Every structure is written in C-alpha cells, then in structure tokens.
Coordinates of C-alpha atoms and ligand atoms in Angstrom, one line a residue:
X1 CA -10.8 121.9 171.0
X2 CA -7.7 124.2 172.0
X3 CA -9.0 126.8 169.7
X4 CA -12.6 126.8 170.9
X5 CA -11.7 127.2 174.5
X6 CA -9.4 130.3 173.3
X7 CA -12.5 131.6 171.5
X8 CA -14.7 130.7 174.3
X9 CA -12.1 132.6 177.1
X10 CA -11.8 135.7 174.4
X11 CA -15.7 136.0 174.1
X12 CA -15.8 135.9 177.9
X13 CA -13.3 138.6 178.8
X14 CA -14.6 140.7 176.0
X15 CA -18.0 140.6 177.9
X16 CA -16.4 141.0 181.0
X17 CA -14.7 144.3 179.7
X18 CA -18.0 145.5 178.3
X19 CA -19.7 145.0 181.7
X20 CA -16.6 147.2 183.4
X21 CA -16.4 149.9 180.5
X22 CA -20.2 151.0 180.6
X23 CA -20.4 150.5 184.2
X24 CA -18.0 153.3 184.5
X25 CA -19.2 155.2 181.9
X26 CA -22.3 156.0 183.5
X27 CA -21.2 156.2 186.5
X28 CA -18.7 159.7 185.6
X29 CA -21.0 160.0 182.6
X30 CA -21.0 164.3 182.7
X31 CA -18.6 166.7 181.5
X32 CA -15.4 165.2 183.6
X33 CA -15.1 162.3 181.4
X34 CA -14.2 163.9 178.5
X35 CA -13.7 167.3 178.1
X36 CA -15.1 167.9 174.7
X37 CA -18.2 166.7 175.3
X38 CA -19.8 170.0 174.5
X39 CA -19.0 171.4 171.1
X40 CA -20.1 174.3 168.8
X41 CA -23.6 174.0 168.4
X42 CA -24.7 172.3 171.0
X43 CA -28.1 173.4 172.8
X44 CA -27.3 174.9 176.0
X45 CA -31.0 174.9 178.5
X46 CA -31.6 178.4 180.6
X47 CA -34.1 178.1 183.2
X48 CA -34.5 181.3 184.9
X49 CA -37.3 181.6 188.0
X50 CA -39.4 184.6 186.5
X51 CA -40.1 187.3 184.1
X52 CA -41.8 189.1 186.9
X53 CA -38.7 190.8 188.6
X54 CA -36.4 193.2 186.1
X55 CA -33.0 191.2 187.4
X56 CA -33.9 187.5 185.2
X57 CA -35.3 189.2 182.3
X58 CA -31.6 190.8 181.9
X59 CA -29.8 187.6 183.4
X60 CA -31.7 185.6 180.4
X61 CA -30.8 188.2 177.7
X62 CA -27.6 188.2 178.8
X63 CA -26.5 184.5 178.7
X64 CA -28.6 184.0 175.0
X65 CA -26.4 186.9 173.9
X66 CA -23.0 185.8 175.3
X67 CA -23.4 181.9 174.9
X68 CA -24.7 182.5 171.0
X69 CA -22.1 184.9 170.7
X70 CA -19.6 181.3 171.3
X71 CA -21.2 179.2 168.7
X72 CA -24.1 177.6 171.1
X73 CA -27.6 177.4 170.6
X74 CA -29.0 178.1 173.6
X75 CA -33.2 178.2 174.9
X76 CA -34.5 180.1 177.8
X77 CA -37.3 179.2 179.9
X78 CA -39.2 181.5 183.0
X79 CA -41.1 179.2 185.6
X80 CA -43.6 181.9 186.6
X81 CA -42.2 181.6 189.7
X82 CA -43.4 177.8 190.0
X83 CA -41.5 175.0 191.2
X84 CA -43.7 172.7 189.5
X85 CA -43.2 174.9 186.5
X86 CA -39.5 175.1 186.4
X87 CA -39.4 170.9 186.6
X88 CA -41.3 170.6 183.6
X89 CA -39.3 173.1 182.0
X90 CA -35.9 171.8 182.6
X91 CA -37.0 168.4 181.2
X92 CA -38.6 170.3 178.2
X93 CA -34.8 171.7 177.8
X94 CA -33.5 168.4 178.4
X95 CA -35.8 166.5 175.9
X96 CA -34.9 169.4 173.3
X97 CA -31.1 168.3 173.2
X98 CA -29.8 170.4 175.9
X99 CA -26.0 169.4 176.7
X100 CA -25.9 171.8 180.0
X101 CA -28.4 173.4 181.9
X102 CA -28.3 177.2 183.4
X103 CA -30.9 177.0 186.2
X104 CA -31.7 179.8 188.8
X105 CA -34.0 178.2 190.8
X106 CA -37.5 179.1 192.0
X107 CA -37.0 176.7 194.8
X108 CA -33.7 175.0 195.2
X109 CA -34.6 172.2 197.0
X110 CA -37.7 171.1 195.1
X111 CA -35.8 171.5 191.7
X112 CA -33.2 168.7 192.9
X113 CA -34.9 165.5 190.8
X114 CA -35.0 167.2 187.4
X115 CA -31.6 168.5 187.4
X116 CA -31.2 164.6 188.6
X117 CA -32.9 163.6 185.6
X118 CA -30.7 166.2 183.7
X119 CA -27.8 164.5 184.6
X120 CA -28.6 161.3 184.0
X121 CA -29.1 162.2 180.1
X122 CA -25.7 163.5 180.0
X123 CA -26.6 167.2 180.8
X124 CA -23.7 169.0 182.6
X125 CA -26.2 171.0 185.0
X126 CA -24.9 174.7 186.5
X127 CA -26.6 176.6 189.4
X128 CA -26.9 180.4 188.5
X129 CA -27.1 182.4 191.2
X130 CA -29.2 180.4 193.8
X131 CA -27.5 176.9 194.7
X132 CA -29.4 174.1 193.9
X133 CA -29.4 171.7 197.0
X134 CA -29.5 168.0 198.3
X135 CA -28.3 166.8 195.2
X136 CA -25.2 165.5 193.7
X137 CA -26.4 166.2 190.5
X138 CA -25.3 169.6 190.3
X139 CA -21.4 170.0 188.8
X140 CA -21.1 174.3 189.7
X141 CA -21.9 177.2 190.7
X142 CA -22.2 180.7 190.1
X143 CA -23.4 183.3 192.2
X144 CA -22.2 186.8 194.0
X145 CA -20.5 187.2 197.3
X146 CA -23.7 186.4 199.3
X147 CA -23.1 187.9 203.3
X148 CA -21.8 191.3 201.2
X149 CA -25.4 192.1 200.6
X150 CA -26.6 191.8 203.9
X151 CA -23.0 193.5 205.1
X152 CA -23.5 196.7 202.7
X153 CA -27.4 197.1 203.5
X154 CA -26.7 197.2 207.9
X155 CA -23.5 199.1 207.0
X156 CA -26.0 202.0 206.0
X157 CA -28.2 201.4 208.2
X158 CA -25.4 202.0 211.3
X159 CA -24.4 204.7 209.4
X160 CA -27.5 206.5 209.0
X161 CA -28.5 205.9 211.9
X162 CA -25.6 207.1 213.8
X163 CA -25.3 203.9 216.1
X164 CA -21.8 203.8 216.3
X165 CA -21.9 207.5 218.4
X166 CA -24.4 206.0 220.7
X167 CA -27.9 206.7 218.2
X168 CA -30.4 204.9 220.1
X169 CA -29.4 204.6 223.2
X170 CA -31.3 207.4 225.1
X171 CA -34.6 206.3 223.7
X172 CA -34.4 203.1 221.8
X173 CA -34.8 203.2 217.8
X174 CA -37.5 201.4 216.1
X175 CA -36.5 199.1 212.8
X176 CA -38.8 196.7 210.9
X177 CA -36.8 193.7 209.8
X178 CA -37.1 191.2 206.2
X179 CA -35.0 188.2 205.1
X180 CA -35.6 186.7 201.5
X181 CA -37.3 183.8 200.1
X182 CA -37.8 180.7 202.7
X183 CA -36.9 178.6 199.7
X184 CA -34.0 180.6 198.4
X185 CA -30.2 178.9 200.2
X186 CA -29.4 182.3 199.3
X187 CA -31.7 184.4 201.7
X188 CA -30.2 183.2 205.1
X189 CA -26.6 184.6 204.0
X190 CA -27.9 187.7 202.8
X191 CA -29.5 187.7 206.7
X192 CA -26.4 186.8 208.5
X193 CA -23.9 189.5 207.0
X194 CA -26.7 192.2 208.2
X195 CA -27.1 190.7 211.5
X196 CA -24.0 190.2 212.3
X197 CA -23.2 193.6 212.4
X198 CA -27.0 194.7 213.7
X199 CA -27.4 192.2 216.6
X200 CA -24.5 194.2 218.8
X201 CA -27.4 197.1 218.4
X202 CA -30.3 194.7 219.7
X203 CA -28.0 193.9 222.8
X204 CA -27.0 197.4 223.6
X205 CA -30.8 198.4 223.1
X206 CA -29.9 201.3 220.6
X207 CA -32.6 198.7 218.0
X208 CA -35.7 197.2 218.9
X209 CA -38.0 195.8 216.7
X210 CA -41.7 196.9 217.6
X211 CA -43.2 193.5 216.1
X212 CA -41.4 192.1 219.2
X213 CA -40.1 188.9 217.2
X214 CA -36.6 189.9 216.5
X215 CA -34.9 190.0 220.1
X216 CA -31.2 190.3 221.6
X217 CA -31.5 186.2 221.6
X218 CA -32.3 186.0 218.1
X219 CA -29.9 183.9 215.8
X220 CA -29.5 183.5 211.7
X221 CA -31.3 180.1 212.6
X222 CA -34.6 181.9 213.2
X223 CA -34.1 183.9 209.4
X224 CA -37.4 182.0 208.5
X225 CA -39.4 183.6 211.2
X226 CA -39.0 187.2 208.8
X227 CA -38.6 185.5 205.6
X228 CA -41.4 186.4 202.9
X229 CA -42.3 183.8 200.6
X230 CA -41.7 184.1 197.0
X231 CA -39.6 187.7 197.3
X232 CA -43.2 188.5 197.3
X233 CA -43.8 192.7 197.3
X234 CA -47.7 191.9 198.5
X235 CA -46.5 189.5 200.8
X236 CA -44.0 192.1 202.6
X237 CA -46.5 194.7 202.8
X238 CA -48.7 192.1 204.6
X239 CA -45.6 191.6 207.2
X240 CA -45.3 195.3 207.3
X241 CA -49.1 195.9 207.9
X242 CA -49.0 194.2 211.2
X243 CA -45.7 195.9 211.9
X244 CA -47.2 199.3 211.7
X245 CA -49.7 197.8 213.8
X246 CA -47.8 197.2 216.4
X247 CA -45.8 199.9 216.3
X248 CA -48.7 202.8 216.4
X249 CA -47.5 206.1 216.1
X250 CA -44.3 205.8 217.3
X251 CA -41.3 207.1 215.0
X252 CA -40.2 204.3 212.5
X253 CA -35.8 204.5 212.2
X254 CA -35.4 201.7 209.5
X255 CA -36.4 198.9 207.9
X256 CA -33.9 196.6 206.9
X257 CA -35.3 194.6 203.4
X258 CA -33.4 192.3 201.1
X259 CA -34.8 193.4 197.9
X260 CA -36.3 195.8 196.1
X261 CA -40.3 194.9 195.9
X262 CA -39.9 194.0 199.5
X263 CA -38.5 197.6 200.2
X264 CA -41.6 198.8 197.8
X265 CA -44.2 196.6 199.6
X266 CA -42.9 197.7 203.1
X267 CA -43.1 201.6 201.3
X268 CA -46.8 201.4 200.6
X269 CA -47.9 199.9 204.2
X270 CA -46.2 202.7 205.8
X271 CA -47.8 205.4 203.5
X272 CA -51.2 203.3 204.1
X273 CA -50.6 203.3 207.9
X274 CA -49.2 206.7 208.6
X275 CA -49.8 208.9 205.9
X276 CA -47.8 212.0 207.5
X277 CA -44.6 210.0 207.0
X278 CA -43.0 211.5 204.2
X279 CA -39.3 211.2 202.3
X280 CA -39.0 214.5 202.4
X281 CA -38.6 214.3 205.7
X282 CA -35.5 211.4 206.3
X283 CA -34.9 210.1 209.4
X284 CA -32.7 212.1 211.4
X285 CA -30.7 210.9 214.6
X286 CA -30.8 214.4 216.0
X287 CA -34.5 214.9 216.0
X288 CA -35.4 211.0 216.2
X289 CA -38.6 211.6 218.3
X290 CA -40.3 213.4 214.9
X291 CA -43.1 210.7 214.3
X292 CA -43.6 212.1 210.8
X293 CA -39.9 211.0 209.6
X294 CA -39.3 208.3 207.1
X295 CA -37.2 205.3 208.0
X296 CA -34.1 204.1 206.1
X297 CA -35.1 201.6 204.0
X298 CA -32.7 199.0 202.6
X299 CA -32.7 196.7 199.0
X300 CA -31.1 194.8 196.4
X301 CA -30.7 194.3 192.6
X302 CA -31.0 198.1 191.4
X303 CA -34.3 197.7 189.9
X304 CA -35.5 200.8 188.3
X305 CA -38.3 201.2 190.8
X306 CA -35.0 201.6 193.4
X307 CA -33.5 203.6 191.1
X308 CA -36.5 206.0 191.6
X309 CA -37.3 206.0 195.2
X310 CA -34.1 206.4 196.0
X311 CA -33.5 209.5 193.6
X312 CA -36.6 211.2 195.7
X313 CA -35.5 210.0 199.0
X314 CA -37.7 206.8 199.6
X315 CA -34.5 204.3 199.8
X316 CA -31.5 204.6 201.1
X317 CA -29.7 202.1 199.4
X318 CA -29.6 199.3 196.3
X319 CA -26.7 196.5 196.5
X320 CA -26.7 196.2 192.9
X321 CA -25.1 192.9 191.3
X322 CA -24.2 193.3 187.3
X323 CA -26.3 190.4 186.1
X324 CA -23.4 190.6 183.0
X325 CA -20.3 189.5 185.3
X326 CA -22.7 185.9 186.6
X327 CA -23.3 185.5 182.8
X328 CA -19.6 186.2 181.8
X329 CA -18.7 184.0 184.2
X330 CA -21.0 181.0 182.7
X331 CA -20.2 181.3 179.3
X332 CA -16.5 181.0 180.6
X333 CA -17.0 178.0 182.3
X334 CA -18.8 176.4 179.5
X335 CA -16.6 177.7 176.9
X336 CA -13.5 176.1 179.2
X337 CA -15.8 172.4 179.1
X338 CA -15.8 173.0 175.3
X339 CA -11.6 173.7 174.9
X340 CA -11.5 170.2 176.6
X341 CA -10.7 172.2 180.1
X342 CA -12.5 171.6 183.6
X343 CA -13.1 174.8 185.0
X344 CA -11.5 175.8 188.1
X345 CA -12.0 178.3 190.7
X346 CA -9.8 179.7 193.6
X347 CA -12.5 180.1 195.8
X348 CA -13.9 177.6 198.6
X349 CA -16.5 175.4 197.2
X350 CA -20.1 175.5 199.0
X351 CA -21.6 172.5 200.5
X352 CA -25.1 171.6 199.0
X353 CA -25.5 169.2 202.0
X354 CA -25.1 166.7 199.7
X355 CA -21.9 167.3 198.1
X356 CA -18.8 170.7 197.3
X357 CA -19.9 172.3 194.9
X358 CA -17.1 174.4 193.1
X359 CA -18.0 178.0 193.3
X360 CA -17.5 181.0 191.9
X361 CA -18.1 184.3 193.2
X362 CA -18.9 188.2 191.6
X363 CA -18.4 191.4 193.9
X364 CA -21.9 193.3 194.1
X365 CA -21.5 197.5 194.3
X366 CA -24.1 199.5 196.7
X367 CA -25.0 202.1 195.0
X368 CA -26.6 205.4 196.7
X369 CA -27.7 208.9 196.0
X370 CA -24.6 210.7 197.1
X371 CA -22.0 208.1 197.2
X372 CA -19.2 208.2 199.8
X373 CA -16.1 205.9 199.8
X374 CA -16.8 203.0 197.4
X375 CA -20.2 203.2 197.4
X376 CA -21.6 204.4 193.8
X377 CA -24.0 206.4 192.2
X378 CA -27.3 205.6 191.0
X379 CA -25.8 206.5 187.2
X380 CA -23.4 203.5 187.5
X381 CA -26.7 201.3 186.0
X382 CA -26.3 203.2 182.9
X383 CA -22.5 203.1 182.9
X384 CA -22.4 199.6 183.3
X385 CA -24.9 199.1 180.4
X386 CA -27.6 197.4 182.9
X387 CA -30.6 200.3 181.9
X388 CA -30.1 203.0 178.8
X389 CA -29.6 206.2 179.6
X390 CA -33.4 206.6 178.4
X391 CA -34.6 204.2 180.6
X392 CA -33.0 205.9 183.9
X393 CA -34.5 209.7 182.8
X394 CA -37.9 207.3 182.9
X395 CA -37.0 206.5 186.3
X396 CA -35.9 209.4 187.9
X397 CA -38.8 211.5 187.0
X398 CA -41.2 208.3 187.8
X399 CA -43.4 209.1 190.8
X400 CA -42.3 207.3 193.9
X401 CA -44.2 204.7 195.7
X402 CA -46.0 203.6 192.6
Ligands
BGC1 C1 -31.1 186.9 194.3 C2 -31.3 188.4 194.5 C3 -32.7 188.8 194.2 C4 -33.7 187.8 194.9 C5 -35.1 188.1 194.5 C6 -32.0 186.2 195.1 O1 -31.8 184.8 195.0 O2 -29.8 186.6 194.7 O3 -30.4 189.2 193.7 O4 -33.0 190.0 194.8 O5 -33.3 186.5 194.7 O6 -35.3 187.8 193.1

C-alpha cells in the first residue's frame, strides 16, 4: 500500500512539474530562453515594404548577401506596398521554417498580429528600419538616427535661405512643407528634428507657408495634417498642386520634403504650375522677389533620381542612409543569438507603446553638390558601394524632372 501511494505522490508531482515546465516555456518561448536557438542553416524571413523605391531593393540584397554569407538560409518577400500583402507574407515566411523575421513594415501598426503569430511559432521577430508598434511581439530594432534627417534637411534650408542674417524678414519667404507616410512611426521624427529648428522662422515671420495650414501655432502633433500617404510621388504632387494654387505667382523659397519621390512629385507640380521656374535659376536671398527662381527642395535616401536633380540644380540636398550599415547591424545581432549571446545595445530603447524595445541606431550623411563641413558629395554613393560608378555617369547625364 506504502509503495502505491509513493507511486501515486511521484506520478503526481511529475505532472505537476510538467504543467510548470511548459507553462514557462511558452511563456519566454523566443530567443531569450536559450541562446542557441538559431543555428547554421536556419531560414531567416525578410519582409521588406516594396520593390517600388530603389532604398529596399538594396536593403533586401544586402541582408540575403550578408546573412548567407553566415551560414543562413534566408527568403525575401516585397508587399507591393500592401499591408494586407506583407501579413500574408510574413506567415508564408513563418510557415516556410523561418526562425527570425526581418520586417520593414508597410504599415507598422497593421503588421502587429502576424509578427504576433510569428512569435508564437518560435520566430525571434526584428523591426528593420520602421518600428513595428502596439505589440509585444517584437524583440529589436534597427533603424538610423531618426530627428537627424529632419535636422540636416532645415539645416540647409536656414542655410540657404539665409535666415539666420534676418532672410525673410523684410518680405516674408514662401515654403511648401511634407512629412512622410501617416502610417510610418518613423515620419513624425523625421518632422520634429526639421521643425524644431524651422518653427523659430514661422514665429519671427521670416517663413510662411502659402497653403495657410502650417502656422506659428503648429506642433509635431499636427505632422498628419502634411503627411502623404504611402511616400506616394503622385500623391505629393497632388499636395503640391493645390500649393501652387494658392500660392499664385508669388516667388516659391523652399519646400521642405522627406524623401526623394516626394521631392520629385513636388518638382513636376511646380514645372506644371509655373513653367518659368527654372534650376538654373536657384533661389537667391538677395534677389528673393524673382518669381522665376526655383525653391530649395529637400529629400532623403540618395536615390539616383536625387543623385540627378541635384547634380543639375533641382535639389538641394539627399540625407543618404547606407542601407549596408542597418543590414550589418542585423546580421550582427542574429549572428550574436546564434554564438548563444543576447544582443545588446548602449543606446536608449524606443517605446512601441506597448513595450522598450532595444534599439539600435546608424548615423545618415547629407550629401550635396558642393559639400561644406561634413556634408558630402554626391560621389560618396559610389564610394560607399551603394550605385557603380556606371550607374551614377547614368544619372548625372539623366534629364532632370523625369
Ligand atoms: C525610411 C526612409 C524612406 C521612407 C520612404 C522611411 O521609413 O526610413 O529612408 O525614405 O521610408 O520609403
């Protein structure tokens, strides 16, 4: 009887054990509980938001290279800029084996339950660029210094503009103003480091904004009221159409624009608008009452259509990011999971609004046609192994405003 009731206790507090060990395994099921759960060969997912824009198709290339170049297998997905798209590809990557998944998001919020799902299969899940948000499920993050892009595009812009030395302020200068992707947690910090520095303008009157819906009063809160959907060229020449509108034939001083086809949209409504305007004639603080001068126009990611316009005159500025530092940086951090390491950063994780996630962050580079200070050339896309040197011939004898 003695030995039954042993047995009997035994068989209980086995179960009992059971019941504890799998109830903690799922709940820290992901890469914290053991360090080697990635190994050589595993199938790492890449989700990337679009083959559309110049920046993914290298951010893809790059990670297939560098992760393969570790031992991974790796596949890479583009969402055609869809949401919906980007769901059913992550749980395509997921289904396929995937042990982590890359994702730059098309929209961060909406991607939330399939890096969920993700993570409930095991999946360590990394946000690339763009943070994914409202969701626990999402372990780190990679991305560039984020206000430096706004910070570097209004730096020009006061510079060129003469602002600091009073531009402006006899008869107020005109600027047309863009913020990124409503969807994009990334678009309202690339808004804030420009307005911080442009707003002092707006309450000195030296900047007005002839649409009338940028003001003195406006904050980074109201970022959406500018934003244009989907990084959208058409879409910002739309905006820009009923800028030029408004502004009639008043002299245009700048337009300050977060990307490269919203630069280009914003380029082809003014030359639709006010065909006189040309590049060859750059807006000059000396003689800012010539109607027929073309503004300073701002951008980001050094696309090659930058790379041209700003060769002839069109743009001012790129803030370029090398797509291979994000992608070194990834392949680090997975490579550390793999050694059996947790990957730490020393700089302050960013809140999701659901949780810190630990962040890591890569220094962008402006780069101009005749660089001052730290600013670079347009070359340094060829230096840096972004285009080929046959690639950026192409673009500087491109026509502008294609
Ligand atoms: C990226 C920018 C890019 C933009 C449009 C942002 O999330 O950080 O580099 O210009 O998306 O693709």
């Amino acid at each position: 009887m003695k030995k039954i009731m042993k047995s009997f206790v035994f068989a209980v507090l086995g179960a009992m054990m059971m019941v504890i060990l799998y109830g903690c395994g799922s709940q820290t099921r992901g890469w914290e509980d053991n360090g080697q759960q990635l190994k050589k060969g595993d199938l790492i997912g890449i989700s990337m938001p679009t083959k559309a824009d110049q920046r993914w198709n290298m951010d893809g290339n790059n990670l297939v290279k560098k992760l393969e170049e570790q031992g991974f297998k790796t596949k890479l997905a583009y969402a055609n800029n869809s949401p919906s798209q980007q769901s059913t590809d992550i749980n395509n990557l997921v289904s396929a084996g995937a042990k982590a998944v890359v994702v730059a998001s098309v929209d961060g919020t909406a991607v939330g339950p399939a890096v969920k799902q993700a993570k409930d299969n095991g999946a360590t899940v990394i946000a690339y660029d763009r943070l994914i948000m409202n969701t626990e499920s999402v372990d780190f993050y990679v991305t560039f210094e984020l206000e430096r892009t706004g910070i570097l595009e209004a730096q020009t812009i006061i510079d060129r503009l003469d602002l600091k030395n009073g531009g402006g302020k006899d008869t107020p200068y005109n600027i047309a103003l863009f913020a990124g992707s409503d969807d994009d947690n990334n678009a309202p910090y690339f808004f804030k480091g420009a307005w911080d520095l442009l707003q002092p303008y707006f309450e000195s009157g030296q900047l007005v904004d002839p649409s009338g819906i940028v003001t003195k009063d406006f904050t980074t809160k109201d970022w959406k009221k500018i934003s244009v959907h989907a990084w959208d060229q058409s879409q910002a020449q739309k905006q820009m159409d009923a800028i030029m509108t408004k502004l009639g034939d008043k002299p245009l001083a700048a337009v300050l624009s977060p990307y490269d086809a919203i630069s280009l949209g914003a380029m082809k409504s003014i030359k639709n608008a006010r065909p006189e305007m040309s590049p060859s004639i750059p807006f000059d603080s000396k003689n800012p009452t010539n109607a027929s001068a073309w503004p300073i126009i701002t951008g980001q990611d050094g696309m090659d259509i930058a790379i041209t316009n700003i060769y002839h005159g069109a743009q001012a500025q790129t803030v370029f990011k090398d797509t291979s530092l994000l992608s070194d940086q990834t392949r680090d951090l997975l490579v550390d999971i793999l050694e059996g390491k947790t990957p730490k950063s020393d700089k302050k994780p960013m809140n999701n609004g659901k949780k810190d996630v630990p962040t890591w962050l890569m220094n962008s580079d402006e780069l101009v046609k005749n660089p001052k200070g730290e600013q670079k050339g347009l070359h340094y896309v060829v230096e840096v192994g972004f285009i080929t040197e046959d690639q950026y011939q192409k673009d500087i004898k491109a026509p502008i405003i294609k």
